[in-house]
CSV table of C-alpha atoms in Angstrom, one decimal:
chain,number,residue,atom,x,y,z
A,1,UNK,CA,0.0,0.0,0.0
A,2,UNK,CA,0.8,3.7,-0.6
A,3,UNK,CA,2.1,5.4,2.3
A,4,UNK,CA,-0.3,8.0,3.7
A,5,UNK,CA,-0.4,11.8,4.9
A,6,UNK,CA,-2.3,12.5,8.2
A,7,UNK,CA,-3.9,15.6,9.1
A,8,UNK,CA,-5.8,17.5,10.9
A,9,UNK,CA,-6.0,14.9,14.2
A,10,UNK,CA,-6.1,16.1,17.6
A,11,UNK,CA,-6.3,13.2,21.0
A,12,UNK,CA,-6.5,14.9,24.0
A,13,UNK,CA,-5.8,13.2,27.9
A,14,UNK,CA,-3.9,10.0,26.5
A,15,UNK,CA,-2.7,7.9,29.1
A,16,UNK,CA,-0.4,5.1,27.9
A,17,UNK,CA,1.5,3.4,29.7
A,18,UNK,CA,4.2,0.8,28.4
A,19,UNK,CA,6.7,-1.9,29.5
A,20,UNK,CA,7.7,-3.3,26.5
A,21,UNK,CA,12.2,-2.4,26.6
A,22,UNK,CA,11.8,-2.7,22.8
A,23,UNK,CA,9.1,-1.1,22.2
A,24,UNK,CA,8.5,2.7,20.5
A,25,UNK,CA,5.8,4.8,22.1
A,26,UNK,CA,4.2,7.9,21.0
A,27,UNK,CA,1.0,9.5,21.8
A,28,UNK,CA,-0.2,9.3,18.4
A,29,UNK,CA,1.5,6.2,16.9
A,30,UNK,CA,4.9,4.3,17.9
A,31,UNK,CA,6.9,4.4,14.6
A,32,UNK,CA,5.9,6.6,11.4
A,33,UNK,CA,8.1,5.6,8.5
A,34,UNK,CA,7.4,6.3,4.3
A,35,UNK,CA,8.7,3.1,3.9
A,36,UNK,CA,5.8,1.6,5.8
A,37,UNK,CA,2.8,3.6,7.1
A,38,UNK,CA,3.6,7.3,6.9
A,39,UNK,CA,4.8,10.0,4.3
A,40,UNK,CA,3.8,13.0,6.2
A,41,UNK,CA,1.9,14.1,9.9
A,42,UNK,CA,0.8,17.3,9.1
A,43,UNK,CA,-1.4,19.2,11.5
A,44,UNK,CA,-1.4,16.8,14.5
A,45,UNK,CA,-2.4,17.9,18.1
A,46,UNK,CA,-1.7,15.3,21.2
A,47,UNK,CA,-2.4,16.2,25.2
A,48,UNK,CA,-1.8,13.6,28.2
A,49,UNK,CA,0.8,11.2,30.1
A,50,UNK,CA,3.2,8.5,28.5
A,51,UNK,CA,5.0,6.0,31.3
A,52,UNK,CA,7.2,4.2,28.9
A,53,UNK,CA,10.7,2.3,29.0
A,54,UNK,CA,11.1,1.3,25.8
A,55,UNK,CA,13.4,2.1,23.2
A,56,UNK,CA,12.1,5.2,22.2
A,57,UNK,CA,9.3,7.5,23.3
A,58,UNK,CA,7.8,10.6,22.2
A,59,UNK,CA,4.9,12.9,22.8
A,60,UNK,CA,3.8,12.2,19.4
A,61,UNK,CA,5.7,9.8,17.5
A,62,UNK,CA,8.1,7.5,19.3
A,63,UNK,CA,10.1,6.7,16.1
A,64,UNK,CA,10.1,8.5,12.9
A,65,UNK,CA,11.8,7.5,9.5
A,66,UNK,CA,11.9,9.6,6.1
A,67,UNK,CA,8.9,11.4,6.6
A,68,UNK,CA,8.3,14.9,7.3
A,69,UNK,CA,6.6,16.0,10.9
A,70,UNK,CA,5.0,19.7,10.3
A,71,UNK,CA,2.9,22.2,11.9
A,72,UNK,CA,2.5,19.7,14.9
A,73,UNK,CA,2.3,20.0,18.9
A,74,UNK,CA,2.4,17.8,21.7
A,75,UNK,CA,1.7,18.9,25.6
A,76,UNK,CA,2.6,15.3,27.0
A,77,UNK,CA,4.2,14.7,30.6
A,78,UNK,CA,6.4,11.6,29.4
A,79,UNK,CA,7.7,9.6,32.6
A,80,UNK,CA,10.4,7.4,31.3
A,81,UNK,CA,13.0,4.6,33.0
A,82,UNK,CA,15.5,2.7,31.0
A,83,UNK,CA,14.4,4.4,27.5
A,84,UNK,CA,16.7,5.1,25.4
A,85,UNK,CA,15.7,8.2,23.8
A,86,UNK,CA,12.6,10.2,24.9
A,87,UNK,CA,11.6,13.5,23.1
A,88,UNK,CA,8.5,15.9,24.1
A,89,UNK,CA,7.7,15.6,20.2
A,90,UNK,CA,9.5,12.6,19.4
A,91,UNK,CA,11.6,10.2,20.6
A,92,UNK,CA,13.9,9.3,18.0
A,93,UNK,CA,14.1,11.3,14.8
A,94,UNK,CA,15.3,9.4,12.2
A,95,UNK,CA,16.0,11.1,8.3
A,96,UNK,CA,13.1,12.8,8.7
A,97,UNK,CA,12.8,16.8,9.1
A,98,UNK,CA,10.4,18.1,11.9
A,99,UNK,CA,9.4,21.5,11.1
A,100,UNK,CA,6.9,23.9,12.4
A,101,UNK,CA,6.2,22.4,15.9
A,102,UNK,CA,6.6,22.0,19.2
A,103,UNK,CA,6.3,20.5,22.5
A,104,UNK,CA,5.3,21.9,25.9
A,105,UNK,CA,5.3,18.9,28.1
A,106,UNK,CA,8.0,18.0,30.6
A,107,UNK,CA,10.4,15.0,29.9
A,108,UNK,CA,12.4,12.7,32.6
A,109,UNK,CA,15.0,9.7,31.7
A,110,UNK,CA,17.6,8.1,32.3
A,111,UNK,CA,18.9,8.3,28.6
A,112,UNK,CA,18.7,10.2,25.9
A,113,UNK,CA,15.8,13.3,26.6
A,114,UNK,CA,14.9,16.2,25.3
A,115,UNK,CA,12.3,18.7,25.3
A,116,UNK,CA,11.2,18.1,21.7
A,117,UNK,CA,13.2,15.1,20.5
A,118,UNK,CA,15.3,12.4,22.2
A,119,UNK,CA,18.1,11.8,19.5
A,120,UNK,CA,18.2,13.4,16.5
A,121,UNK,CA,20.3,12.8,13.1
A,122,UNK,CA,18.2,14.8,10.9
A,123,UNK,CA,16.9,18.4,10.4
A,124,UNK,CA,14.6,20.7,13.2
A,125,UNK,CA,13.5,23.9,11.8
A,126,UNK,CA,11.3,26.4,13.2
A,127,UNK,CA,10.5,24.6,15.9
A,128,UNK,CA,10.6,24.9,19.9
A,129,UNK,CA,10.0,23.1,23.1
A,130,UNK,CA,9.0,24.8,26.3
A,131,UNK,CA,8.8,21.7,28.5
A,132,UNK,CA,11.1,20.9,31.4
A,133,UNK,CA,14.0,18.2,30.8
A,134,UNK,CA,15.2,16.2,33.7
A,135,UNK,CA,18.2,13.3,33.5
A,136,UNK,CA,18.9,10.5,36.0
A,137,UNK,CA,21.8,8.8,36.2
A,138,UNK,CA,24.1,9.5,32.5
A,139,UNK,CA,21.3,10.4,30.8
A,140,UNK,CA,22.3,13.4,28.3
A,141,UNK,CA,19.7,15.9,28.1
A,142,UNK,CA,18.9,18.8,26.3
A,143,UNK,CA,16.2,21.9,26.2
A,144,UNK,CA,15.5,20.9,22.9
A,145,UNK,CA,17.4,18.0,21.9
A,146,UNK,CA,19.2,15.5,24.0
A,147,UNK,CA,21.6,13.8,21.3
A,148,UNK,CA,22.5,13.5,17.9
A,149,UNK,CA,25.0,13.2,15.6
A,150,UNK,CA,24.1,15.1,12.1
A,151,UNK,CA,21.3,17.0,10.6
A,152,UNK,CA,20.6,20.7,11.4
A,153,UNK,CA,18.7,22.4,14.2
A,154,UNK,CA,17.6,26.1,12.6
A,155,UNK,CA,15.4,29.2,13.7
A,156,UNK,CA,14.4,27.0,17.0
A,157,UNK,CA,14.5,27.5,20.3
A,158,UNK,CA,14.2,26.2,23.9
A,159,UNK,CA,13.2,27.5,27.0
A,160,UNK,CA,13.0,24.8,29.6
A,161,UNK,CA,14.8,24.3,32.8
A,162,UNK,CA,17.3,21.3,31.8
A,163,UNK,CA,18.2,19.4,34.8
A,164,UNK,CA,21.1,16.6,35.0
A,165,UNK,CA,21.8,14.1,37.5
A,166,UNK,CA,26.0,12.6,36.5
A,167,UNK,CA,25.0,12.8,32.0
A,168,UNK,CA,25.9,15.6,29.4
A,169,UNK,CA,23.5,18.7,29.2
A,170,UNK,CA,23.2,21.3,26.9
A,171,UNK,CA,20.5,24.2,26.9
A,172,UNK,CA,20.0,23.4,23.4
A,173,UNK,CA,21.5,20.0,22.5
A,174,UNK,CA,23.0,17.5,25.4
A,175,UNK,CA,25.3,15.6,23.3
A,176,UNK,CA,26.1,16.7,20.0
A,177,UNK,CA,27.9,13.3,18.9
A,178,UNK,CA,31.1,14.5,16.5
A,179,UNK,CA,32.9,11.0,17.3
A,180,UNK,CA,29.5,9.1,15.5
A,181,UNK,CA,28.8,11.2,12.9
A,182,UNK,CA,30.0,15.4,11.7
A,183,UNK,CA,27.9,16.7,14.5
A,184,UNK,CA,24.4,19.1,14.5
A,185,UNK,CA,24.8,22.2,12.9
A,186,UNK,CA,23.2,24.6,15.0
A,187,UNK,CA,22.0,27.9,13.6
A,188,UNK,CA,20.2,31.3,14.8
A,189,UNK,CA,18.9,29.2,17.6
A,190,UNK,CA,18.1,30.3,21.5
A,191,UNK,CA,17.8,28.4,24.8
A,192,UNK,CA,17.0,30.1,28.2
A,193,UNK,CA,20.5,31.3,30.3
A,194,UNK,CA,18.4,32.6,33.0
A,195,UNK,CA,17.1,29.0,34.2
A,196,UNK,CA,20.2,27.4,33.5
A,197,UNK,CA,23.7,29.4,34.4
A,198,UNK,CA,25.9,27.1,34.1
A,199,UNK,CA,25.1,25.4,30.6
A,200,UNK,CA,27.1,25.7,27.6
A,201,UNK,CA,24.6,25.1,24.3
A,202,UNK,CA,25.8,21.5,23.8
A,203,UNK,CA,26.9,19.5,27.2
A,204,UNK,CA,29.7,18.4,25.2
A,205,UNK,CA,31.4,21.6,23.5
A,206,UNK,CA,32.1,24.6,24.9
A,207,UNK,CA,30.5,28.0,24.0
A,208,UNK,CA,27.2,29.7,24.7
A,209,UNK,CA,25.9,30.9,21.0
A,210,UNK,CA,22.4,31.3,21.4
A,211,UNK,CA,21.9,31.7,25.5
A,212,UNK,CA,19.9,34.6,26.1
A,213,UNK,CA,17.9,35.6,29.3
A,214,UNK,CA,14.4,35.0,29.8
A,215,UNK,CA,13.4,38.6,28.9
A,216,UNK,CA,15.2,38.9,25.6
A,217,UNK,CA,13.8,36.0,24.7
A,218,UNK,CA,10.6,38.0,24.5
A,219,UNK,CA,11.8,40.8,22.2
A,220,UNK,CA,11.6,40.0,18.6
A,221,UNK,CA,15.1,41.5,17.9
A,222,UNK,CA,16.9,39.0,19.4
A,223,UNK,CA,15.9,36.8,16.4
A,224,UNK,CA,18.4,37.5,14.1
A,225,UNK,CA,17.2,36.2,10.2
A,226,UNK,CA,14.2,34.5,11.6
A,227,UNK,CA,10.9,35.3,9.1
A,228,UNK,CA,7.9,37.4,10.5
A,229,UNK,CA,5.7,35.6,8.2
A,230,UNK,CA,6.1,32.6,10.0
A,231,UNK,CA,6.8,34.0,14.0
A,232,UNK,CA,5.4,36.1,15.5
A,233,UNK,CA,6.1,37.7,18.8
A,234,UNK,CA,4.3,39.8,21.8
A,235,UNK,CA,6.8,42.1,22.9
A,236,UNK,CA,7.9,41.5,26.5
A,237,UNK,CA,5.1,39.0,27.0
A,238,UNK,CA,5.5,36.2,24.6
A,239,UNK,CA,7.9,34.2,23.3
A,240,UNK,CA,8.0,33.7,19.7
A,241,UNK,CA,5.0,31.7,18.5
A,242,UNK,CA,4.3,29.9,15.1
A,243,UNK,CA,1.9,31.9,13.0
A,244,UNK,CA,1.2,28.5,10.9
A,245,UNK,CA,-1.4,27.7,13.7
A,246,UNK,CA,-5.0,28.4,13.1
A,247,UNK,CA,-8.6,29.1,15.3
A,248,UNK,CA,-10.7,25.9,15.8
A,249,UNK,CA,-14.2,27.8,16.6
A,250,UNK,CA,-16.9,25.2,18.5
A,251,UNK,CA,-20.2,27.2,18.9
A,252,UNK,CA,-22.8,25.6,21.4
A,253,UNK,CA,-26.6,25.4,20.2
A,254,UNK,CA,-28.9,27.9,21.1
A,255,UNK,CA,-31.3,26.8,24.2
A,256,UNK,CA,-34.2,27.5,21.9
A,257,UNK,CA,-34.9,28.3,18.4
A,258,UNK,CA,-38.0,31.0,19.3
A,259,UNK,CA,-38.0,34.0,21.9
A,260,UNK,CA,-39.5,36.8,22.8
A,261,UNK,CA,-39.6,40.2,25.2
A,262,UNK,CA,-41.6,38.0,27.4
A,263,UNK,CA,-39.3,38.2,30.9
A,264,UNK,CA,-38.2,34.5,31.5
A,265,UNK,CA,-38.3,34.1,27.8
A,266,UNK,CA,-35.8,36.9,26.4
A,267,UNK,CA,-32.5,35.9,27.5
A,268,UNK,CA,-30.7,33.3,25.9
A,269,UNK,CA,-26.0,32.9,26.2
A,270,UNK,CA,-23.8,33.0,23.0
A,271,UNK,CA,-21.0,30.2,23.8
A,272,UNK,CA,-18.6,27.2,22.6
A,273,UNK,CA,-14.7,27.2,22.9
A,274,UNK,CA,-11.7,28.4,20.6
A,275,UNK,CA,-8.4,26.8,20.6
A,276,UNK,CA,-5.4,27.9,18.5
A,277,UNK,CA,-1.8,26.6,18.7
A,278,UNK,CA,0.1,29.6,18.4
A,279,UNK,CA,0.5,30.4,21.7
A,280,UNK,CA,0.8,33.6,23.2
A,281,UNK,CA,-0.7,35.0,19.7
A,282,UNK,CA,-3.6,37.6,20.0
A,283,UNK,CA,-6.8,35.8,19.2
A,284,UNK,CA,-10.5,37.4,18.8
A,285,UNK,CA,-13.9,35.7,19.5
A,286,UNK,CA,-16.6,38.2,18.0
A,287,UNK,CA,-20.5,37.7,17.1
A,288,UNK,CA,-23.0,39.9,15.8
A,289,UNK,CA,-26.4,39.9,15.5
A,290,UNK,CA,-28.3,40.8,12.3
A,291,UNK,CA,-32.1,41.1,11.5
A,292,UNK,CA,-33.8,40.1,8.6
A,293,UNK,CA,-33.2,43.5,6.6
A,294,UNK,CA,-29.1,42.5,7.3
A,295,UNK,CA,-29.0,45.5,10.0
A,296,UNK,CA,-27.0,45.2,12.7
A,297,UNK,CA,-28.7,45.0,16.0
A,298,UNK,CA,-25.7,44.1,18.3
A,299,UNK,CA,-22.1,42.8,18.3
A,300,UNK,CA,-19.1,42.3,20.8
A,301,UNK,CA,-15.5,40.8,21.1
A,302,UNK,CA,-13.7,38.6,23.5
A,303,UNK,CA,-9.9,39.4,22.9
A,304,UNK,CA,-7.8,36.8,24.7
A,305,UNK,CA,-4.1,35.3,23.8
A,306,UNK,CA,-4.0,31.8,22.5
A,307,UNK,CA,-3.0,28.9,25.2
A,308,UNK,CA,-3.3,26.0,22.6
A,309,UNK,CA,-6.2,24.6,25.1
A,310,UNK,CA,-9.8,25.0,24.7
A,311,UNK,CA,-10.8,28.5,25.4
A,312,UNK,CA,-14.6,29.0,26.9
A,313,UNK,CA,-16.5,32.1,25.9
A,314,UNK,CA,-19.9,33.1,26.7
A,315,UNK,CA,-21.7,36.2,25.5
A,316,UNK,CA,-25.3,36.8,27.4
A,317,UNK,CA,-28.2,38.4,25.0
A,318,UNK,CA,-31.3,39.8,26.2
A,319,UNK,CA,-34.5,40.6,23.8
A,320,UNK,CA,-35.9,44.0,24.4
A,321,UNK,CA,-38.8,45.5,22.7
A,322,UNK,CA,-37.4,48.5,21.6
A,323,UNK,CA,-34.0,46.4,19.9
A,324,UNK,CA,-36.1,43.3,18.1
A,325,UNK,CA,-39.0,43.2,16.8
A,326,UNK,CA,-41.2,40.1,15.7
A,327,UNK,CA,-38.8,38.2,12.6
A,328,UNK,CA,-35.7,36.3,12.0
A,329,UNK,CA,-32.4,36.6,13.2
A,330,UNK,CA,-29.2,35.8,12.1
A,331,UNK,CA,-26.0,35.1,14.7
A,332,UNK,CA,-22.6,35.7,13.1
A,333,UNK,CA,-19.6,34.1,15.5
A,334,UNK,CA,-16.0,34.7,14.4
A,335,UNK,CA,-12.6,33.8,15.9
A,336,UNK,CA,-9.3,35.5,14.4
A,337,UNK,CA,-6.0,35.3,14.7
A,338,UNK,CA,-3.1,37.7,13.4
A,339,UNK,CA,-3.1,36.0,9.9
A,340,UNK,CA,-6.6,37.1,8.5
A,341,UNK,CA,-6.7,33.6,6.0
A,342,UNK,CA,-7.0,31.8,9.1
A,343,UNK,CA,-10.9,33.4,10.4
A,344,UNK,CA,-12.9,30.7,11.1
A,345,UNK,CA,-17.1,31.4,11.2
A,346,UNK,CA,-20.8,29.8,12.6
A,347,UNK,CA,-23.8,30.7,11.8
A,348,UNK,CA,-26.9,30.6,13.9
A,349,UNK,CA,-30.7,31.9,13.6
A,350,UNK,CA,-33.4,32.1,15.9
A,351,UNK,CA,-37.0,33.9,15.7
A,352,UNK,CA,-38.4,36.8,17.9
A,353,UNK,CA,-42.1,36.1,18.5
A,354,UNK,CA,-44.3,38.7,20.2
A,355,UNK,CA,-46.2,36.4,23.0
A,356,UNK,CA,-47.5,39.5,24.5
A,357,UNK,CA,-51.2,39.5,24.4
A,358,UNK,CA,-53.0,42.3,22.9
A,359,UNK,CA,-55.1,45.2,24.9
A,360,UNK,CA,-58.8,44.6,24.1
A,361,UNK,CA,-60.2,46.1,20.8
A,362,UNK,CA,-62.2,49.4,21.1
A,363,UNK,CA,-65.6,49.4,19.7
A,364,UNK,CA,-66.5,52.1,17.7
A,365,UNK,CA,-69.7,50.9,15.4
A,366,UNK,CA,-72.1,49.5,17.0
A,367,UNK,CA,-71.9,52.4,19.9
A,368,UNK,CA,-72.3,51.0,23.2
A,369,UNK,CA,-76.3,50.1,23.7
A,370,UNK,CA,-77.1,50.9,20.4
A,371,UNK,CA,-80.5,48.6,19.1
A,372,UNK,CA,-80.5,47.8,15.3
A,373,UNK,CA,-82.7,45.6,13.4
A,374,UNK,CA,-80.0,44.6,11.2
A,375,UNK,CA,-79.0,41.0,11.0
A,376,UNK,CA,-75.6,41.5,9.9
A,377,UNK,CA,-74.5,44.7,11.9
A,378,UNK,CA,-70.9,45.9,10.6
A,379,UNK,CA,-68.9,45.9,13.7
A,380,UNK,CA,-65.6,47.9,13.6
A,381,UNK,CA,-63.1,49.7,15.6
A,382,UNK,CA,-59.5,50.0,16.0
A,383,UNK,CA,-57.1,47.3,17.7
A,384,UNK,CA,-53.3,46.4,18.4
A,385,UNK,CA,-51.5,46.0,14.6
A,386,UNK,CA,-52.0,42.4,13.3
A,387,UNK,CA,-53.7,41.2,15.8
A,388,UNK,CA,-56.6,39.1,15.4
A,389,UNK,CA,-60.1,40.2,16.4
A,390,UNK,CA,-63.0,37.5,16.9
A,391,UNK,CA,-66.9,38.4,17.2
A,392,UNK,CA,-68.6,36.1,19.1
A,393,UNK,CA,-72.7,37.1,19.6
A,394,UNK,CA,-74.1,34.7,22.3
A,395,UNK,CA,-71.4,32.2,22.4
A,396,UNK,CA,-71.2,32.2,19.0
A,397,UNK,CA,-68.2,33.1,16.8
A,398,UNK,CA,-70.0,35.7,14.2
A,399,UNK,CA,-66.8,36.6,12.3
A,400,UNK,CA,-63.0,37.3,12.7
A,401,UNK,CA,-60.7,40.1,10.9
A,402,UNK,CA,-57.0,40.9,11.6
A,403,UNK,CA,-56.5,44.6,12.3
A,404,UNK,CA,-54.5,46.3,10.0
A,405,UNK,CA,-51.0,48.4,10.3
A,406,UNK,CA,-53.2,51.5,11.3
A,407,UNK,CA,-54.7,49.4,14.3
């Protein structure tokens, strides 16, 4: 069979657990390889707990080969004994490039770990991991990447505490194995100085290129050469987040389809969730109301900054006679990020009734105790607008008419 591209897949709350000291683990699948099952995980979103000790394990894929891993995240806590590589993302990245992702979960071993991938021979661009690394024992562990041995790490960035027990650490890469293979090459990349004094960028060569403080980490122009049109930034409150990430909108149904200005009747809430990956990026939930003639009638906007979890929102509307009349109504609910392809829209309707009984009509022919001989009197007077008006002479319906626009 053809190998196959998967998209758009989001698990939330896994909780695998494996014993298996062969085995690959990942939150989404073990091993993804072109030669077998996978050419591409594109779009993939994986929250929860791994307990693993197998050979490799990672928040999304435990093993990849020759595929490509983009605009993916994974916010997995991965508890680990006796693996030997364990990765936020992935465990063991294998000729394949991981690009436009990330992983926020922390990672603990007693081998290879780091906070995006375990061991890496291949390239990771425009990526980061935010999640805390922690090594037992020799374990060499890295804020982004605890080993490897070729392949390019690019426009990345770490900015987890990386803790070691007696192994190599790096606040980028732990071990950066020249003896196995030429080495990572390691370019306008960043790890976090102010969590870890003390670190050099690799555990195993000296230097510092890339360590900056937790605060210029938030400044855009610490990025040197990285593209605006894929990061974006809030200055001094964000750090960099991937603009690739786009609004899921969920909109709740309505409690009823039909309301009025009737109190107990004329109130109804506006909600659902919105979840976008880029976190930190300025995101905008919006509705607005419109009656049948397309008017406006009311609007608002929920601004909030995306946390890549589900975000509630709830907007309260309240019918009142002198804002909606008797027709249909049309709901509008937009969520935006700061790349305007990415606005995502629900439509609802609902209908406005008027329940409110009508004053009595006002008689004006017959007068009041006027005699007639006619058998078929004309009775008219005047009434509320469209409402309907019933004779009934002696228990007995004589006629109906609906009053007019003049009453």
């Amino acid at each position: 069979r053809e190998p196959a591209t998967i998209y758009n897949v989001r698990l939330e709350n896994v909780n695998i657990t494996s014993s298996n000291a062969n085995g690959q683990v990942g939150g989404l699948v073990g091993i993804a390889s072109a030669s077998s099952t996978y050419l591409m995980l594109d779009r993939i979103s994986v929250t929860g707990d791994i307990h693993s000790n197998g050979f490799s394990t990672g928040g999304l894929v435990g093993q990849t080969s020759l595929i490509a891993l983009v605009n993916s995240d994974a916010h997995v806590r991965i508890y680990s004994v006796g693996n030997t590589h364990v990765g936020g993302l992935v465990g063991y990245n294998g000729n394949s490039i991981i690009e436009k992702s990330y992983a926020t979960g922390d990672v603990s071993s007693d081998r290879n770990a780091g906070g995006l991938v375990g061991y890496s021979n291949s390239n990771v661009l425009k990526s980061y991991a935010t999640g805390h690394v922690t090594g037992v024992g020799n374990a060499a562990i890295g804020g982004l990447i605890g080993a490897g041995n070729s392949g390019t790490v690019e426009d990345s960035y770490a900015t987890g505490t990386v803790t070691r027990d007696n192994g190599l650490a790096g606040g980028l890469v732990g071990d950066n194995n020249i003896i196995i293979g030429s080495g990572m090459s390691i370019a306008n990349s960043y790890w976090n100085l102010s969590d870890n004094p003390g670190l050099n960028t690799t555990g195993n060569q000296s230097g510092i290129d890339g360590a900056m403080s937790l605060d210029a980490m938030k400044e855009w122009v610490t990025y040197i050469g990285w593209d605006s049109a894929i990061w974006g930034i809030q200055e001094d409150m964000s750090h960099p987040y991937l603009k690739s990430f786009s609004p899921v909108l969920r909109v709740d149904p309505l409690s009823s389809a039909t309301y009025s200005t009737e109190l107990g009747d004329n109130q109804f809430m506006i909600s659902g969730y919105v979840r976008d990956g880029s976190i930190g990026e300025p995101l905008e939930v919006s509705y607005t109301i419109k009656n049948a003639s397309n008017g406006t009638v009311t609007q608002d906007v929920y601004a909030i900054n995306a946390t890549s979890s589900n975000q509630t929102f709830n907007f309260p509307v309240t019918i009142d006679e002198s804002t909606y009349t008797p027709e249909t109504y049309t709901i509008k609910i937009t969520a935006s990020d700061s790349v305007p392809a990415h606005e995502q829209l629900q439509s609802l309707t609902f209908e406005v009734e008027d329940k409110t009984p009508p004053a009595a009509p006002i008689i004006t022919i017959p007068s009041n105790g006027h005699m007639t001989n006619n058998a078929t009197p004309t009775v008219s007077g005047t009434s509320e607008a469209g409402a309907t008006v019933t004779v009934v002479l002696d228990g007995t319906v004589a006629g109906t008419a609906t009053a007019g626009s003049n009453g």
